[in-house]
């Protein structure tokens, strides 16, 4: 979507000003979505080692599964509007390939931050708070309406640098 593309381009440019490199891979669209394909792409990307991983929506569950499965240690993950408990058919089918308990990741990641809007149209704030409790994560609440909005890009950028 244009907002996501704009977010990545804008964020990449601003982080580079502070000598922080950002890589944002493109993943499959809904019709072709399979965890094993995402897993292969992550194998290619994460060989370089990253300090901070920012994920959005279903990607949050993917990175939790991946880190748990590979037993990878990361300094920080930022879960933006994590779609952990969403029960739509597409999401439920996608999650069938994932077997790890997401609680495992709290021992692999030094700092976990959950960023969620209190008026997200997809993720209930209670889900994000429950997940934060399960993962011993810091929760940052904002108001941006819907499931992603460019108005909070600066906040995400600040959380990356913190």
mmCIF file of C-alpha atoms in Angstrom:
data_model
loop_
_atom_site.group_PDB
_atom_site.id
_atom_site.type_symbol
_atom_site.label_atom_id
_atom_site.label_comp_id
_atom_site.label_asym_id
_atom_site.label_seq_id
_atom_site.Cartn_x
_atom_site.Cartn_y
_atom_site.Cartn_z
ATOM 1 C CA UNK A 1 0.000 0.000 0.000
ATOM 2 C CA UNK A 2 1.228 3.542 -0.589
ATOM 3 C CA UNK A 3 1.275 4.432 3.136
ATOM 4 C CA UNK A 4 3.544 1.503 3.930
ATOM 5 C CA UNK A 5 5.867 2.259 1.000
ATOM 6 C CA UNK A 6 6.031 5.924 2.001
ATOM 7 C CA UNK A 7 6.715 4.906 5.587
ATOM 8 C CA UNK A 8 9.660 2.717 4.604
ATOM 9 C CA UNK A 9 11.167 5.245 2.216
ATOM 10 C CA UNK A 10 10.804 8.137 4.638
ATOM 11 C CA UNK A 11 12.089 6.146 7.600
ATOM 12 C CA UNK A 12 15.041 4.705 5.658
ATOM 13 C CA UNK A 13 16.164 8.196 4.588
ATOM 14 C CA UNK A 14 15.901 9.606 8.096
ATOM 15 C CA UNK A 15 17.661 6.692 9.765
ATOM 16 C CA UNK A 16 20.520 6.855 7.255
ATOM 17 C CA UNK A 17 21.127 10.457 8.341
ATOM 18 C CA UNK A 18 22.043 8.946 11.720
ATOM 19 C CA UNK A 19 24.076 6.087 10.196
ATOM 20 C CA UNK A 20 21.371 3.510 10.871
ATOM 21 C CA UNK A 21 20.776 1.122 7.979
ATOM 22 C CA UNK A 22 17.257 -0.126 7.336
ATOM 23 C CA UNK A 23 16.273 -3.034 5.139
ATOM 24 C CA UNK A 24 12.616 -3.593 4.264
ATOM 25 C CA UNK A 25 11.937 -6.757 2.302
ATOM 26 C CA UNK A 26 8.845 -7.251 0.210
ATOM 27 C CA UNK A 27 6.742 -10.288 0.987
ATOM 28 C CA UNK A 28 3.902 -12.114 -0.713
ATOM 29 C CA UNK A 29 0.448 -10.743 -1.172
ATOM 30 C CA UNK A 30 -2.604 -12.459 0.309
ATOM 31 C CA UNK A 31 -3.235 -14.895 -2.510
ATOM 32 C CA UNK A 32 0.200 -16.531 -2.148
ATOM 33 C CA UNK A 33 0.932 -16.147 1.530
ATOM 34 C CA UNK A 34 2.807 -19.059 3.123
ATOM 35 C CA UNK A 35 5.033 -19.017 6.199
ATOM 36 C CA UNK A 36 7.647 -21.303 4.603
ATOM 37 C CA UNK A 37 8.228 -18.723 1.845
ATOM 38 C CA UNK A 38 8.642 -15.950 4.398
ATOM 39 C CA UNK A 39 10.966 -18.197 6.381
ATOM 40 C CA UNK A 40 13.236 -18.640 3.332
ATOM 41 C CA UNK A 41 13.388 -14.904 2.798
ATOM 42 C CA UNK A 42 14.229 -14.335 6.465
ATOM 43 C CA UNK A 43 17.036 -16.905 6.197
ATOM 44 C CA UNK A 44 18.531 -14.769 3.423
ATOM 45 C CA UNK A 45 18.060 -11.473 5.257
ATOM 46 C CA UNK A 46 18.972 -12.292 8.833
ATOM 47 C CA UNK A 47 22.326 -13.884 8.044
ATOM 48 C CA UNK A 48 23.680 -10.332 8.225
ATOM 49 C CA UNK A 49 22.505 -9.931 11.800
ATOM 50 C CA UNK A 50 20.317 -7.043 12.817
ATOM 51 C CA UNK A 51 20.023 -5.265 16.138
ATOM 52 C CA UNK A 52 16.422 -4.116 15.763
ATOM 53 C CA UNK A 53 13.532 -5.682 13.899
ATOM 54 C CA UNK A 54 10.329 -3.728 13.325
ATOM 55 C CA UNK A 55 7.316 -5.731 12.208
ATOM 56 C CA UNK A 56 3.732 -4.905 11.459
ATOM 57 C CA UNK A 57 0.520 -6.919 11.766
ATOM 58 C CA UNK A 58 0.890 -10.592 10.701
ATOM 59 C CA UNK A 59 4.618 -10.068 10.240
ATOM 60 C CA UNK A 60 4.824 -9.825 14.067
ATOM 61 C CA UNK A 61 3.695 -13.429 14.414
ATOM 62 C CA UNK A 62 6.097 -14.455 11.658
ATOM 63 C CA UNK A 63 9.131 -12.922 13.338
ATOM 64 C CA UNK A 64 8.158 -14.395 16.719
ATOM 65 C CA UNK A 65 7.896 -17.839 15.120
ATOM 66 C CA UNK A 66 11.135 -17.397 13.221
ATOM 67 C CA UNK A 67 13.204 -16.198 16.183
ATOM 68 C CA UNK A 68 11.806 -18.970 18.401
ATOM 69 C CA UNK A 69 12.405 -21.656 15.813
ATOM 70 C CA UNK A 70 15.976 -20.528 15.057
ATOM 71 C CA UNK A 71 16.774 -19.569 18.673
ATOM 72 C CA UNK A 72 18.082 -16.215 17.430
ATOM 73 C CA UNK A 73 18.970 -13.468 19.865
ATOM 74 C CA UNK A 74 18.029 -9.919 18.878
ATOM 75 C CA UNK A 75 18.532 -6.731 20.865
ATOM 76 C CA UNK A 76 15.078 -5.331 20.162
ATOM 77 C CA UNK A 77 11.865 -6.066 18.317
ATOM 78 C CA UNK A 78 9.116 -3.535 17.822
ATOM 79 C CA UNK A 79 5.745 -5.123 17.156
ATOM 80 C CA UNK A 80 3.463 -2.588 15.458
ATOM 81 C CA UNK A 81 -0.227 -3.513 15.617
ATOM 82 C CA UNK A 82 0.574 -7.200 16.191
ATOM 83 C CA UNK A 83 -2.066 -9.442 14.612
ATOM 84 C CA UNK A 84 -1.562 -12.338 17.004
ATOM 85 C CA UNK A 85 -5.216 -13.038 17.858
ATOM 86 C CA UNK A 86 -6.938 -12.082 14.624
ATOM 87 C CA UNK A 87 -9.261 -14.891 13.535
ATOM 88 C CA UNK A 88 -9.994 -14.173 9.874
ATOM 89 C CA UNK A 89 -9.704 -17.176 7.560
ATOM 90 C CA UNK A 90 -6.611 -15.817 5.775
ATOM 91 C CA UNK A 91 -4.763 -15.176 9.015
ATOM 92 C CA UNK A 92 -5.830 -18.439 10.655
ATOM 93 C CA UNK A 93 -4.764 -20.456 7.596
ATOM 94 C CA UNK A 94 -1.441 -18.618 7.480
ATOM 95 C CA UNK A 95 -0.759 -19.350 11.156
ATOM 96 C CA UNK A 96 -1.361 -23.111 10.742
ATOM 97 C CA UNK A 97 2.295 -23.637 9.768
ATOM 98 C CA UNK A 98 3.504 -21.974 12.957
ATOM 99 C CA UNK A 99 4.059 -24.178 15.945
ATOM 100 C CA UNK A 100 6.179 -22.274 18.459
ATOM 101 C CA UNK A 101 4.721 -20.699 21.534
ATOM 102 C CA UNK A 102 5.258 -16.973 21.134
ATOM 103 C CA UNK A 103 6.271 -16.759 24.800
ATOM 104 C CA UNK A 104 9.620 -18.380 23.901
ATOM 105 C CA UNK A 105 10.744 -15.196 22.241
ATOM 106 C CA UNK A 106 10.892 -13.248 25.508
ATOM 107 C CA UNK A 107 14.060 -15.157 26.414
ATOM 108 C CA UNK A 108 15.671 -14.433 23.040
ATOM 109 C CA UNK A 109 15.039 -10.698 22.739
ATOM 110 C CA UNK A 110 16.533 -8.166 25.112
ATOM 111 C CA UNK A 111 13.806 -5.544 24.633
ATOM 112 C CA UNK A 112 10.320 -5.988 23.188
ATOM 113 C CA UNK A 113 8.104 -3.004 22.443
ATOM 114 C CA UNK A 114 4.500 -3.238 21.314
ATOM 115 C CA UNK A 115 3.145 -0.185 19.537
ATOM 116 C CA UNK A 116 -0.613 -0.152 19.135
ATOM 117 C CA UNK A 117 -3.349 2.326 18.502
ATOM 118 C CA UNK A 118 -6.130 2.347 21.056
ATOM 119 C CA UNK A 119 -8.583 2.693 18.185
ATOM 120 C CA UNK A 120 -7.068 0.160 15.764
ATOM 121 C CA UNK A 121 -9.781 -1.281 13.541
ATOM 122 C CA UNK A 122 -8.097 -4.707 13.388
ATOM 123 C CA UNK A 123 -6.231 -5.243 16.673
ATOM 124 C CA UNK A 124 -8.064 -4.894 19.964
ATOM 125 C CA UNK A 125 -6.085 -2.956 22.542
ATOM 126 C CA UNK A 126 -6.787 -5.751 25.068
ATOM 127 C CA UNK A 127 -4.962 -8.232 22.801
ATOM 128 C CA UNK A 128 -1.918 -6.003 22.650
ATOM 129 C CA UNK A 129 -1.939 -5.561 26.434
ATOM 130 C CA UNK A 130 -2.253 -9.322 26.974
ATOM 131 C CA UNK A 131 0.628 -9.932 24.583
ATOM 132 C CA UNK A 132 2.724 -7.302 26.351
ATOM 133 C CA UNK A 133 2.108 -9.078 29.665
ATOM 134 C CA UNK A 134 2.997 -12.477 28.172
ATOM 135 C CA UNK A 135 6.227 -11.159 26.644
ATOM 136 C CA UNK A 136 7.225 -8.773 29.440
ATOM 137 C CA UNK A 137 7.084 -6.108 26.752
ATOM 138 C CA UNK A 138 6.762 -2.367 26.993
ATOM 139 C CA UNK A 139 3.494 -1.226 25.442
ATOM 140 C CA UNK A 140 3.199 2.147 23.753
ATOM 141 C CA UNK A 141 -0.344 3.267 23.032
ATOM 142 C CA UNK A 142 -1.228 5.881 20.497
ATOM 143 C CA UNK A 143 -4.250 7.038 18.531
ATOM 144 C CA UNK A 144 -3.915 6.746 14.785
ATOM 145 C CA UNK A 145 -7.117 4.992 13.768
ATOM 146 C CA UNK A 146 -7.065 2.003 11.519
ATOM 147 C CA UNK A 147 -4.219 -0.467 11.400
ATOM 148 C CA UNK A 148 -1.375 1.736 10.224
ATOM 149 C CA UNK A 149 -0.943 5.442 9.677
ATOM 150 C CA UNK A 150 1.943 7.618 8.584
ATOM 151 C CA UNK A 151 1.240 10.072 11.399
ATOM 152 C CA UNK A 152 3.144 7.848 13.842
ATOM 153 C CA UNK A 153 6.288 7.324 11.758
ATOM 154 C CA UNK A 154 8.366 9.637 13.951
ATOM 155 C CA UNK A 155 7.364 7.644 17.043
ATOM 156 C CA UNK A 156 8.435 4.391 15.386
ATOM 157 C CA UNK A 157 11.705 5.996 14.351
ATOM 158 C CA UNK A 158 12.315 7.176 17.950
ATOM 159 C CA UNK A 159 11.579 3.662 19.271
ATOM 160 C CA UNK A 160 14.115 2.213 16.817
ATOM 161 C CA UNK A 161 16.793 4.589 18.105
ATOM 162 C CA UNK A 162 15.945 4.203 21.811
#
